[in-house]
mmCIF file of C-alpha atoms in Angstrom:
data_model
loop_
_atom_site.group_PDB
_atom_site.id
_atom_site.type_symbol
_atom_site.label_atom_id
_atom_site.label_comp_id
_atom_site.label_asym_id
_atom_site.label_seq_id
_atom_site.Cartn_x
_atom_site.Cartn_y
_atom_site.Cartn_z
ATOM 1 C CA GLY J 1 14.823 44.199 33.333
ATOM 2 C CA GLN J 2 11.790 42.822 31.078
ATOM 3 C CA LEU J 3 13.609 43.524 28.105
ATOM 4 C CA ASP J 4 16.973 41.675 28.960
ATOM 5 C CA ASP J 5 15.060 38.786 29.872
ATOM 6 C CA LEU J 6 12.924 38.826 26.485
ATOM 7 C CA MET J 7 16.815 38.729 24.626
ATOM 8 C CA VAL J 8 18.137 36.084 26.952
ATOM 9 C CA THR J 9 15.232 34.106 25.819
ATOM 10 C CA LEU J 10 15.257 34.845 22.339
ATOM 11 C CA TYR J 11 19.176 33.613 22.442
ATOM 12 C CA LYS J 12 18.524 30.550 24.299
ATOM 13 C CA THR J 13 15.504 29.183 21.442
ATOM 14 C CA GLU J 14 14.913 29.282 17.790
ATOM 15 C CA PRO J 15 12.601 31.479 16.457
ATOM 16 C CA HIS J 16 11.027 31.064 13.504
ATOM 17 C CA PHE J 17 8.974 34.413 13.314
ATOM 18 C CA ILE J 18 8.744 37.752 16.396
ATOM 19 C CA ARG J 19 5.693 39.423 17.090
ATOM 20 C CA CYS J 20 5.147 41.878 19.283
ATOM 21 C CA VAL J 21 1.591 41.825 21.309
ATOM 22 C CA VAL J 22 0.183 45.012 23.406
ATOM 23 C CA PRO J 23 -0.953 43.090 26.625
ATOM 24 C CA ASN J 24 -3.356 45.693 28.122
ATOM 25 C CA THR J 25 -4.297 49.079 27.199
ATOM 26 C CA HIS J 26 -3.751 50.669 30.544
ATOM 27 C CA LYS J 27 -0.263 49.737 30.886
ATOM 28 C CA GLN J 28 -0.227 47.754 33.969
ATOM 29 C CA PRO J 29 2.148 45.526 33.794
ATOM 30 C CA GLY J 30 1.099 41.718 34.723
ATOM 31 C CA GLY J 31 -2.160 42.347 33.066
ATOM 32 C CA VAL J 32 -3.556 40.495 30.442
ATOM 33 C CA GLU J 33 -7.007 41.128 28.217
ATOM 34 C CA SER J 34 -7.750 38.262 26.072
ATOM 35 C CA GLY J 35 -9.445 39.883 23.698
ATOM 36 C CA LEU J 36 -7.407 42.295 22.647
ATOM 37 C CA VAL J 37 -4.508 40.083 22.431
ATOM 38 C CA MET J 38 -6.871 37.640 20.009
ATOM 39 C CA HIS J 39 -7.352 40.533 18.701
ATOM 40 C CA GLN J 40 -4.235 41.273 17.244
ATOM 41 C CA TYR J 41 -3.381 38.076 16.841
ATOM 42 C CA GLN J 42 -5.571 37.708 14.257
ATOM 43 C CA CYS J 43 -4.869 40.864 12.646
ATOM 44 C CA ASN J 44 -1.101 40.594 12.262
ATOM 45 C CA GLY J 45 -1.932 36.841 10.476
ATOM 46 C CA VAL J 46 -0.254 34.713 13.562
ATOM 47 C CA LEU J 47 -3.326 32.256 13.699
ATOM 48 C CA ALA J 48 -3.027 32.416 9.816
ATOM 49 C CA GLY J 49 -0.029 31.578 10.227
ATOM 50 C CA ILE J 50 -0.598 28.611 12.799
ATOM 51 C CA ALA J 51 -3.067 27.007 10.957
ATOM 52 C CA ILE J 52 -0.915 26.759 7.762
ATOM 53 C CA CYS J 53 1.779 25.302 9.709
ATOM 54 C CA ARG J 54 -0.531 22.907 11.347
ATOM 55 C CA ALA J 55 -1.714 21.709 8.126
ATOM 56 C CA GLY J 56 1.795 21.312 6.498
ATOM 57 C CA PHE J 57 5.105 19.802 7.627
ATOM 58 C CA PRO J 58 6.020 22.934 10.128
ATOM 59 C CA ASN J 59 9.006 20.486 12.241
ATOM 60 C CA LYS J 60 12.533 18.985 10.101
ATOM 61 C CA MET J 61 15.266 17.216 11.050
ATOM 62 C CA THR J 62 18.373 16.058 9.426
ATOM 63 C CA TYR J 63 18.949 12.583 9.269
ATOM 64 C CA PRO J 64 21.872 13.074 11.134
ATOM 65 C CA GLU J 65 20.364 14.891 14.096
ATOM 66 C CA PHE J 66 17.551 12.204 13.793
ATOM 67 C CA LYS J 67 19.717 9.393 13.505
ATOM 68 C CA GLY J 68 21.502 10.927 17.069
ATOM 69 C CA ARG J 69 18.722 11.654 19.317
ATOM 70 C CA TYR J 70 16.661 8.513 18.540
ATOM 71 C CA ASN J 71 18.922 5.866 18.139
ATOM 72 C CA ILE J 72 18.168 4.681 21.644
ATOM 73 C CA LEU J 73 14.764 3.620 20.264
ATOM 74 C CA ALA J 74 15.709 0.867 17.574
ATOM 75 C CA ALA J 75 19.616 0.226 18.019
ATOM 76 C CA LYS J 76 19.690 -3.134 16.048
ATOM 77 C CA LEU J 77 17.739 -1.312 13.300
ATOM 78 C CA VAL J 78 19.184 1.496 12.691
ATOM 79 C CA ALA J 79 23.089 -0.237 12.436
ATOM 80 C CA LYS J 80 21.648 -3.212 9.837
ATOM 81 C CA ALA J 81 20.414 0.127 7.842
ATOM 82 C CA LYS J 82 22.161 0.528 4.690
ATOM 83 C CA ASN J 83 21.844 4.456 4.543
ATOM 84 C CA ASP J 84 20.058 7.200 7.500
ATOM 85 C CA LYS J 85 16.917 7.729 5.118
ATOM 86 C CA ALA J 86 16.410 3.234 5.726
ATOM 87 C CA ALA J 87 17.274 3.657 9.151
ATOM 88 C CA ALA J 88 14.528 6.613 10.036
ATOM 89 C CA SER J 89 11.969 4.510 7.943
ATOM 90 C CA GLY J 90 12.523 2.219 9.783
ATOM 91 C CA LEU J 91 12.851 3.618 13.539
ATOM 92 C CA LEU J 92 9.658 5.315 12.627
ATOM 93 C CA GLU J 93 7.667 2.206 11.401
ATOM 94 C CA LEU J 94 8.920 0.298 14.392
ATOM 95 C CA ILE J 95 7.319 3.164 16.980
ATOM 96 C CA LYS J 96 4.341 2.851 14.875
ATOM 97 C CA LEU J 97 3.789 6.034 13.572
ATOM 98 C CA ASP J 98 0.792 7.003 11.329
ATOM 99 C CA LYS J 99 2.851 7.957 7.575
ATOM 100 C CA GLU J 100 0.618 11.260 7.414
ATOM 101 C CA LYS J 101 2.266 12.070 10.904
ATOM 102 C CA TYR J 102 5.907 12.385 8.730
ATOM 103 C CA ARG J 103 7.290 12.629 5.459
ATOM 104 C CA CYS J 104 10.831 11.266 4.599
ATOM 105 C CA GLY J 105 12.960 13.423 2.120
ATOM 106 C CA HIS J 106 16.231 13.290 0.651
ATOM 107 C CA THR J 107 18.201 15.126 3.379
ATOM 108 C CA LYS J 108 15.513 15.459 6.096
ATOM 109 C CA VAL J 109 12.514 14.213 7.558
ATOM 110 C CA PHE J 110 9.753 16.446 8.259
ATOM 111 C CA PHE J 111 7.191 16.482 11.407
ATOM 112 C CA ARG J 112 3.710 17.818 11.609
ATOM 113 C CA ALA J 113 3.086 19.836 14.694
ATOM 114 C CA GLY J 114 3.418 18.246 17.783
ATOM 115 C CA ILE J 115 4.930 14.895 16.653
ATOM 116 C CA LEU J 116 7.774 15.848 18.201
ATOM 117 C CA GLY J 117 6.976 15.896 20.904
ATOM 118 C CA PHE J 118 5.564 12.439 20.891
ATOM 119 C CA MET J 119 8.802 11.352 19.594
ATOM 120 C CA GLU J 120 10.904 13.324 22.932
ATOM 121 C CA GLU J 121 7.906 11.250 24.863
ATOM 122 C CA VAL J 122 8.542 7.988 23.172
ATOM 123 C CA ARG J 123 12.064 8.516 23.644
ATOM 124 C CA GLU J 124 12.201 9.582 27.378
ATOM 125 C CA ASP J 125 10.285 6.237 28.039
ATOM 126 C CA ARG J 126 12.824 4.280 26.181
ATOM 127 C CA ILE J 127 15.404 5.830 28.819
ATOM 128 C CA GLY J 128 13.397 5.614 31.760
ATOM 129 C CA SER J 129 12.778 2.092 30.899
ATOM 130 C CA VAL J 130 16.733 1.373 30.120
ATOM 131 C CA LEU J 131 17.335 3.451 33.598
ATOM 132 C CA ALA J 132 15.240 1.122 35.016
ATOM 133 C CA TRP J 133 16.891 -1.932 34.014
ATOM 134 C CA LEU J 134 20.236 -1.461 35.057
ATOM 135 C CA GLN J 135 19.053 -0.305 38.380
ATOM 136 C CA ALA J 136 17.317 -3.169 39.096
ATOM 137 C CA GLY J 137 20.962 -4.969 37.133
ATOM 138 C CA ALA J 138 22.791 -3.145 39.933
ATOM 139 C CA ARG J 139 20.268 -3.843 42.945
ATOM 140 C CA GLY J 140 20.468 -7.293 41.821
ATOM 141 C CA LYS J 141 23.889 -7.517 41.720
ATOM 142 C CA ALA J 142 24.008 -6.118 45.620
ATOM 143 C CA SER J 143 21.162 -8.636 46.800
ATOM 144 C CA ARG J 144 23.085 -11.753 45.364
ATOM 145 C CA MET J 145 26.738 -10.173 46.890
ATOM 146 C CA ASN J 146 24.772 -9.315 50.287
ATOM 147 C CA PHE J 147 22.978 -12.887 50.357
ATOM 148 C CA LYS J 148 26.475 -14.507 49.097
ATOM 149 C CA LYS J 149 28.389 -12.876 51.800
ATOM 150 C CA LEU J 150 26.028 -13.740 54.418
ATOM 151 C CA GLN J 151 25.539 -17.363 52.960
ATOM 152 C CA ASP J 152 29.895 -17.073 53.718
ATOM 153 C CA GLN J 153 29.212 -16.563 56.819
ATOM 154 C CA LYS J 154 26.561 -19.283 57.532
ATOM 155 C CA LEU J 155 29.660 -21.891 56.178
ATOM 156 C CA SER J 156 32.039 -20.123 58.127
ATOM 157 C CA LEU J 157 30.060 -20.399 61.134
ATOM 158 C CA TYR J 158 29.223 -24.142 60.868
ATOM 159 C CA CYS J 159 32.781 -25.135 59.860
ATOM 160 C CA CYS J 160 33.913 -23.012 63.393
ATOM 161 C CA GLN J 161 31.237 -24.943 64.989
ATOM 162 C CA ARG J 162 31.896 -27.970 64.127
ATOM 163 C CA ALA J 163 35.681 -27.485 64.406
ATOM 164 C CA LEU J 164 35.471 -26.408 67.691
ATOM 165 C CA ARG J 165 33.009 -29.575 68.246
ATOM 166 C CA ASN J 166 35.588 -31.717 67.088
ATOM 167 C CA ARG J 167 38.459 -30.632 68.841
ATOM 168 C CA LYS J 168 36.385 -31.358 71.727
ATOM 169 C CA ILE J 169 35.681 -34.718 71.483
ATOM 170 C CA ALA J 170 39.280 -35.161 69.654
ATOM 171 C CA THR J 171 40.645 -34.402 73.578
ATOM 172 C CA THR J 172 39.070 -37.205 75.310
ATOM 173 C CA TRP J 173 39.195 -39.630 72.355
ATOM 174 C CA ARG J 174 41.914 -42.594 73.378
ATOM 175 C CA TRP J 175 42.310 -43.228 68.811
ATOM 176 C CA MET J 176 43.277 -39.173 68.678
ATOM 177 C CA GLU J 177 45.494 -39.524 71.369
ATOM 178 C CA LEU J 178 47.301 -42.913 69.663
ATOM 179 C CA TRP J 179 47.252 -40.904 66.547
ATOM 180 C CA MET J 180 49.175 -37.662 67.511
ATOM 181 C CA ALA J 181 51.274 -40.093 68.799
ATOM 182 C CA ILE J 182 51.794 -41.986 65.836
ATOM 183 C CA LYS J 183 52.213 -39.244 63.589
ATOM 184 C CA PRO J 184 55.304 -37.762 63.676
ATOM 185 C CA ASN J 185 56.870 -40.949 63.512
ATOM 186 C CA LEU J 186 55.451 -41.615 59.866
ATOM 187 C CA LYS J 187 57.014 -41.327 56.837
ATOM 188 C CA CYS J 188 54.552 -38.699 55.486
ATOM 189 C CA THR J 189 55.719 -36.166 57.875
ATOM 190 C CA GLN J 190 59.247 -36.160 56.989
ATOM 191 C CA PHE J 191 59.554 -36.428 53.696
ATOM 192 C CA SER J 192 62.165 -33.637 53.420
ATOM 193 C CA LYS J 193 64.468 -35.757 55.946
ATOM 194 C CA TYR J 194 64.079 -38.110 53.344
ATOM 195 C CA LYS J 195 64.573 -36.367 50.451
ATOM 196 C CA ALA J 196 68.391 -34.969 51.641
ATOM 197 C CA ASP J 197 69.265 -38.128 52.929
ATOM 198 C CA PHE J 198 68.671 -39.398 49.313
ATOM 199 C CA GLU J 199 70.730 -36.386 47.776
ATOM 200 C CA ASN J 200 73.340 -37.324 50.281
ATOM 201 C CA LYS J 201 73.687 -40.883 49.208
ATOM 202 C CA ILE J 202 73.177 -39.531 45.511
ATOM 203 C CA ALA J 203 76.071 -37.326 45.853
ATOM 204 C CA LEU J 204 78.689 -40.123 47.101
ATOM 205 C CA ALA J 205 77.719 -42.494 44.791
ATOM 206 C CA GLU J 206 78.449 -40.266 42.546
ATOM 207 C CA ALA J 207 81.799 -39.349 44.367
ATOM 208 C CA ASN J 208 82.862 -42.985 44.917
ATOM 209 C CA ILE J 209 81.939 -44.052 40.598
ATOM 210 C CA GLY J 210 84.394 -41.151 39.539
ATOM 211 C CA LYS J 211 87.013 -42.809 41.988
ATOM 212 C CA ALA J 212 86.502 -46.059 41.001
ATOM 213 C CA ILE J 213 87.129 -45.751 37.635
ATOM 214 C CA ASP J 214 90.281 -44.439 38.322
ATOM 215 C CA ASP J 215 91.254 -47.234 40.030
ATOM 216 C CA ARG J 216 89.687 -48.826 37.161
ATOM 217 C CA ALA J 217 91.922 -47.522 34.340
ATOM 218 C CA LYS J 218 95.065 -47.278 36.556
ATOM 219 C CA VAL J 219 95.018 -51.544 36.553
ATOM 220 C CA GLN J 220 93.955 -51.729 33.040
ATOM 221 C CA LYS J 221 96.938 -49.584 32.206
ATOM 222 C CA VAL J 222 98.873 -52.234 34.129
ATOM 223 C CA HIS J 223 97.486 -55.124 32.366
ATOM 224 C CA ASP J 224 98.041 -54.095 29.540
ATOM 225 C CA THR J 225 101.649 -53.506 30.081
ATOM 226 C CA LEU J 226 101.184 -57.217 31.321
ATOM 227 C CA VAL J 227 99.806 -59.063 28.623
ATOM 228 C CA ALA J 228 102.730 -56.718 26.129
ATOM 229 C CA SER J 229 105.369 -58.829 28.141
ATOM 230 C CA LYS J 230 103.043 -61.781 28.396
ATOM 231 C CA THR J 231 103.279 -61.552 24.276
ATOM 232 C CA GLU J 232 107.317 -60.842 23.727
ATOM 233 C CA VAL J 233 107.818 -63.761 25.622
ATOM 234 C CA GLN J 234 105.668 -66.054 23.480
ATOM 235 C CA MET J 235 107.143 -64.362 20.599
ATOM 236 C CA ALA J 236 110.872 -65.607 22.219
ATOM 237 C CA LEU J 237 109.406 -68.979 23.145
ATOM 238 C CA ASP J 238 108.368 -69.562 19.413
ATOM 239 C CA GLY J 239 111.566 -67.814 17.838
ATOM 240 C CA GLY J 240 113.827 -70.596 20.226
ATOM 241 C CA GLY J 241 116.858 -69.814 22.377
ATOM 242 C CA SER J 242 118.693 -70.988 25.293
ATOM 243 C CA ALA J 243 116.950 -69.575 28.130
ATOM 244 C CA VAL J 244 113.683 -71.754 27.143
ATOM 245 C CA GLN J 245 113.131 -72.475 30.623
ATOM 246 C CA ASP J 246 113.570 -68.979 32.651
ATOM 247 C CA ILE J 247 111.774 -67.416 30.070
ATOM 248 C CA ILE J 248 108.920 -70.129 30.312
ATOM 249 C CA ASP J 249 109.088 -69.357 34.338
ATOM 250 C CA LYS J 250 109.014 -65.646 33.426
ATOM 251 C CA THR J 251 106.419 -66.376 31.106
ATOM 252 C CA LYS J 252 104.427 -68.302 34.389
ATOM 253 C CA ARG J 253 105.276 -65.679 37.127
ATOM 254 C CA VAL J 254 103.666 -62.923 34.581
ATOM 255 C CA GLU J 255 100.721 -64.702 33.161
ATOM 256 C CA ASN J 256 99.863 -65.365 37.326
ATOM 257 C CA MET J 257 100.458 -61.519 37.767
ATOM 258 C CA ALA J 258 97.803 -61.339 34.543
ATOM 259 C CA ASP J 259 95.536 -63.368 36.166
ATOM 260 C CA ASP J 260 95.877 -61.333 40.263
ATOM 261 C CA VAL J 261 95.621 -57.950 37.865
ATOM 262 C CA GLU J 262 92.493 -59.100 35.985
ATOM 263 C CA LYS J 263 91.316 -60.512 39.329
ATOM 264 C CA GLN J 264 91.887 -56.448 40.701
ATOM 265 C CA VAL J 265 89.878 -55.631 37.235
ATOM 266 C CA SER J 266 86.929 -57.594 37.926
ATOM 267 C CA ASP J 267 87.091 -56.410 41.654
ATOM 268 C CA VAL J 268 86.991 -52.829 40.441
ATOM 269 C CA GLU J 269 84.357 -53.459 37.502
ATOM 270 C CA LYS J 270 82.319 -55.384 40.147
ATOM 271 C CA ARG J 271 82.533 -52.198 42.433
ATOM 272 C CA VAL J 272 81.880 -50.026 39.823
ATOM 273 C CA LYS J 273 78.703 -51.698 38.618
ATOM 274 C CA GLY J 274 77.615 -51.818 42.295
ATOM 275 C CA GLU J 275 78.451 -47.980 42.807
ATOM 276 C CA ILE J 276 76.405 -47.513 38.917
ATOM 277 C CA GLN J 277 73.453 -49.907 40.218
ATOM 278 C CA GLN J 278 73.635 -47.993 43.221
ATOM 279 C CA LYS J 279 72.986 -44.642 42.074
ATOM 280 C CA GLN J 280 70.480 -46.024 39.627
ATOM 281 C CA SER J 281 68.382 -47.026 42.737
ATOM 282 C CA LEU J 282 68.878 -44.132 44.135
ATOM 283 C CA ASP J 283 67.624 -41.575 41.001
ATOM 284 C CA GLN J 284 64.931 -43.900 40.495
ATOM 285 C CA GLN J 285 63.302 -43.659 44.270
ATOM 286 C CA MET J 286 64.162 -39.941 43.860
ATOM 287 C CA SER J 287 62.995 -39.890 40.453
ATOM 288 C CA LYS J 288 59.783 -41.052 42.258
ATOM 289 C CA VAL J 289 59.416 -38.549 44.824
ATOM 290 C CA ASN J 290 60.119 -35.447 42.535
ATOM 291 C CA SER J 291 57.734 -37.476 39.670
ATOM 292 C CA GLN J 292 54.184 -36.186 40.835
ATOM 293 C CA VAL J 293 55.419 -32.243 41.888
ATOM 294 C CA ALA J 294 57.238 -32.437 38.317
ATOM 295 C CA GLN J 295 54.663 -34.591 35.917
ATOM 296 C CA ILE J 296 52.663 -31.540 34.270
ATOM 297 C CA GLN J 297 56.380 -29.570 33.699
ATOM 298 C CA GLY J 298 58.361 -32.204 32.361
ATOM 299 C CA GLU J 299 55.672 -32.800 29.564
ATOM 300 C CA VAL J 300 55.558 -28.767 28.889
ATOM 301 C CA SER J 301 59.206 -28.747 28.713
ATOM 302 C CA SER J 302 59.207 -32.086 26.700
ATOM 303 C CA LEU J 303 56.779 -30.335 24.458
ATOM 304 C CA GLU J 304 59.113 -27.696 23.939
ATOM 305 C CA SER J 305 62.515 -29.528 23.599
ATOM 306 C CA SER J 306 60.364 -31.297 20.630
ATOM 307 C CA LEU J 307 59.156 -28.075 19.237
ATOM 308 C CA VAL J 308 63.105 -26.930 19.179
ATOM 309 C CA THR J 309 64.141 -30.319 18.196
ATOM 310 C CA SER J 310 61.655 -29.610 15.381
ATOM 311 C CA GLU J 311 62.786 -26.114 14.774
ATOM 312 C CA GLN J 312 66.574 -27.265 14.135
ATOM 313 C CA GLU J 313 65.867 -30.353 12.127
ATOM 314 C CA ARG J 314 63.751 -28.245 10.005
ATOM 315 C CA ALA J 315 66.620 -26.325 9.582
ATOM 316 C CA LEU J 316 69.017 -28.407 9.050
ATOM 317 C CA LYS J 317 66.530 -30.183 6.467
ATOM 318 C CA ASP J 318 65.807 -26.918 4.426
ATOM 319 C CA ASP J 319 69.663 -26.488 4.658
ATOM 320 C CA GLN J 320 70.417 -30.455 2.908
ATOM 321 C CA ILE J 321 67.766 -29.463 0.451
ATOM 322 C CA GLN J 322 69.433 -26.047 -0.521
ATOM 323 C CA THR J 323 73.187 -28.054 -0.709
ATOM 324 C CA LEU J 324 70.963 -30.354 -2.382
ATOM 325 C CA ARG J 325 69.965 -28.537 -4.939
ATOM 326 C CA GLU J 326 73.574 -26.078 -4.996
ATOM 327 C CA GLU J 327 74.616 -29.510 -5.855
ATOM 328 C CA ILE J 328 71.814 -30.696 -8.791
ATOM 329 C CA ALA J 329 72.712 -27.414 -10.308
ATOM 330 C CA HIS J 330 76.585 -27.813 -10.144
ATOM 331 C CA GLN J 331 75.793 -31.917 -11.914
ATOM 332 C CA SER J 332 73.810 -30.219 -14.007
ATOM 333 C CA ASP J 333 76.102 -27.625 -15.721
ATOM 334 C CA MET J 334 79.327 -30.111 -15.024
ATOM 335 C CA ILE J 335 76.523 -31.976 -17.552
ATOM 336 C CA ALA J 336 76.225 -29.128 -19.802
ATOM 337 C CA LYS J 337 79.772 -28.302 -19.975
ATOM 338 C CA LEU J 338 80.375 -32.198 -20.858
ATOM 339 C CA ALA J 339 77.643 -31.970 -23.427
ATOM 340 C CA LYS J 340 79.150 -29.428 -25.109
ATOM 341 C CA GLU J 341 82.555 -30.797 -24.856
ATOM 342 C CA LYS J 342 81.689 -33.634 -26.718
ATOM 343 C CA LYS J 343 79.998 -31.734 -29.464
ATOM 344 C CA SER J 344 83.310 -30.128 -29.575
ATOM 345 C CA VAL J 345 84.677 -33.412 -30.293
ATOM 346 C CA GLY J 346 84.983 -34.505 -33.831
ATOM 347 C CA ASP J 347 85.047 -37.920 -35.401
ATOM 348 C CA GLY J 348 89.216 -38.471 -35.561
ATOM 349 C CA LYS J 349 92.043 -40.984 -34.187
ATOM 350 C CA GLN J 350 91.123 -43.956 -31.972
ATOM 351 C CA LYS J 351 92.542 -41.168 -28.749
ATOM 352 C CA SER J 352 89.679 -38.932 -29.625
ATOM 353 C CA GLU J 353 86.608 -41.702 -29.941
ATOM 354 C CA GLU J 354 88.453 -43.289 -26.267
ATOM 355 C CA ASP J 355 87.929 -40.040 -24.953
ATOM 356 C CA ILE J 356 84.273 -39.050 -26.000
ATOM 357 C CA GLN J 357 83.758 -42.412 -24.771
ATOM 358 C CA ALA J 358 84.996 -41.895 -20.958
ATOM 359 C CA MET J 359 82.805 -38.390 -21.692
ATOM 360 C CA GLU J 360 79.738 -40.297 -21.937
ATOM 361 C CA ASP J 361 80.540 -42.710 -19.286
ATOM 362 C CA LYS J 362 80.902 -39.955 -16.953
ATOM 363 C CA CYS J 363 77.951 -37.999 -18.476
ATOM 364 C CA ASN J 364 75.840 -41.276 -17.646
ATOM 365 C CA HIS J 365 77.168 -41.606 -14.811
ATOM 366 C CA LEU J 366 76.732 -38.106 -13.170
ATOM 367 C CA SER J 367 73.030 -38.602 -14.943
ATOM 368 C CA LYS J 368 72.289 -41.335 -12.520
ATOM 369 C CA VAL J 369 74.428 -39.226 -9.268
ATOM 370 C CA LYS J 370 71.303 -35.924 -10.519
ATOM 371 C CA GLY J 371 68.547 -38.797 -10.395
ATOM 372 C CA LYS J 372 69.721 -40.132 -6.858
ATOM 373 C CA LEU J 373 70.425 -36.373 -5.683
ATOM 374 C CA GLU J 374 66.610 -35.543 -7.018
ATOM 375 C CA GLN J 375 65.260 -38.259 -5.110
ATOM 376 C CA ALA J 376 67.484 -37.400 -1.887
ATOM 377 C CA LEU J 377 65.716 -34.227 -2.335
ATOM 378 C CA ASP J 378 62.250 -35.368 -2.550
ATOM 379 C CA GLU J 379 63.180 -37.325 0.360
ATOM 380 C CA ALA J 380 64.183 -34.679 2.463
ATOM 381 C CA GLU J 381 60.987 -32.619 0.691
ATOM 382 C CA ASP J 382 58.776 -35.574 2.534
ATOM 383 C CA ALA J 383 60.973 -35.483 5.368
ATOM 384 C CA LEU J 384 60.401 -31.697 5.754
ATOM 385 C CA GLU J 385 56.410 -31.622 5.380
ATOM 386 C CA ARG J 386 56.479 -34.754 7.843
ATOM 387 C CA GLU J 387 58.460 -32.644 10.186
ATOM 388 C CA LYS J 388 56.168 -29.510 9.860
ATOM 389 C CA LYS J 389 53.405 -31.775 10.349
ATOM 390 C CA VAL J 390 55.406 -33.352 13.551
ATOM 391 C CA LYS J 391 55.236 -29.257 14.187
ATOM 392 C CA ASN J 392 51.888 -28.375 13.919
ATOM 393 C CA ASP J 393 50.224 -31.500 16.247
ATOM 394 C CA VAL J 394 53.101 -30.013 18.816
ATOM 395 C CA GLU J 395 51.793 -26.988 18.622
ATOM 396 C CA LYS J 396 48.190 -27.953 18.944
ATOM 397 C CA THR J 397 49.149 -30.378 21.972
ATOM 398 C CA LYS J 398 51.190 -27.688 23.816
ATOM 399 C CA ARG J 399 47.802 -24.900 23.282
ATOM 400 C CA LYS J 400 45.551 -27.836 24.402
ATOM 401 C CA ILE J 401 48.101 -28.119 27.433
ATOM 402 C CA GLU J 402 48.507 -24.388 28.116
ATOM 403 C CA GLY J 403 44.260 -23.915 27.748
ATOM 404 C CA ASP J 404 44.036 -26.791 30.321
#
């Protein structure tokens, strides 16, 4: 059993050397003779080894292990350090450890005997302070939440008391009784009713407008027919004939009929105008009712529509620029072809000279067209830049509205 315990202990630790010591000469379990034990330590060199280790740096640790274990002592300094060695040096300087108690090598940091215990104590103190801070924060948060709950309960009690008191007073207050009697008849409490009435009136006005427009079209058709008849009669009068008086009478009857038709047309137009004005007034009232509710939605939708319009205009401008560029390229090709044809034409007959002159005029015309197209291209590019700027402003305004 003792051997098994010893082996378990050895497996759990990292011993640098093992020395077997006889505790006593009587082979009694649990008995220790101090003189015998010290004599064995002196003879087998354990005390000398311990003295040598304490004189040097027996404990060592790699920089990654040191950084991972003691990072909590100076997290900001370790994060800003260029390498692990600089981080270890800065951490040891921060805890004000004597430079004689440690050394920093290329890959490891060395400590004198007992310094690792001191480092562990410092680490445990730091962990204790962090845990105390977390505990204090948690307790403070819980206390504040409890206080806020109690405060809300107190305010709720005050509110309930005030409501009950006001209710008790209002039951015997004449002005309150008067108000409760008047309140159902106020317009502010019948918003849905007035809204439905306005919608019905708008629908009726739209239906009547369609009918009035159809009636006006029919009367206008009759009026056009009568005007054509009047024109024919007038032409017959101008041409002369035997039945002049009959035509004059017919013309007067036609004029009277035309006057009647014009009166009917004017009446129909007045009715149409009245229906349109009534519809406009109803639309204005409806818009006033819904303006406060849909104001923000209208602004957002207008901004989105402006953005979409800007995108469409931008695409249209891009297509126009592309078309102008293609036209310029085509005109340039034609100018080049005409120049080649001009060079190929020799000095000959008068007809060839006239053709050359015509070609030159055509070249000049095309050059002017090219200049105009280039100018149009510059204007289109300027318009595109302005559209981009407007689009950026619209996007900024939209983000601002969304942020609000």
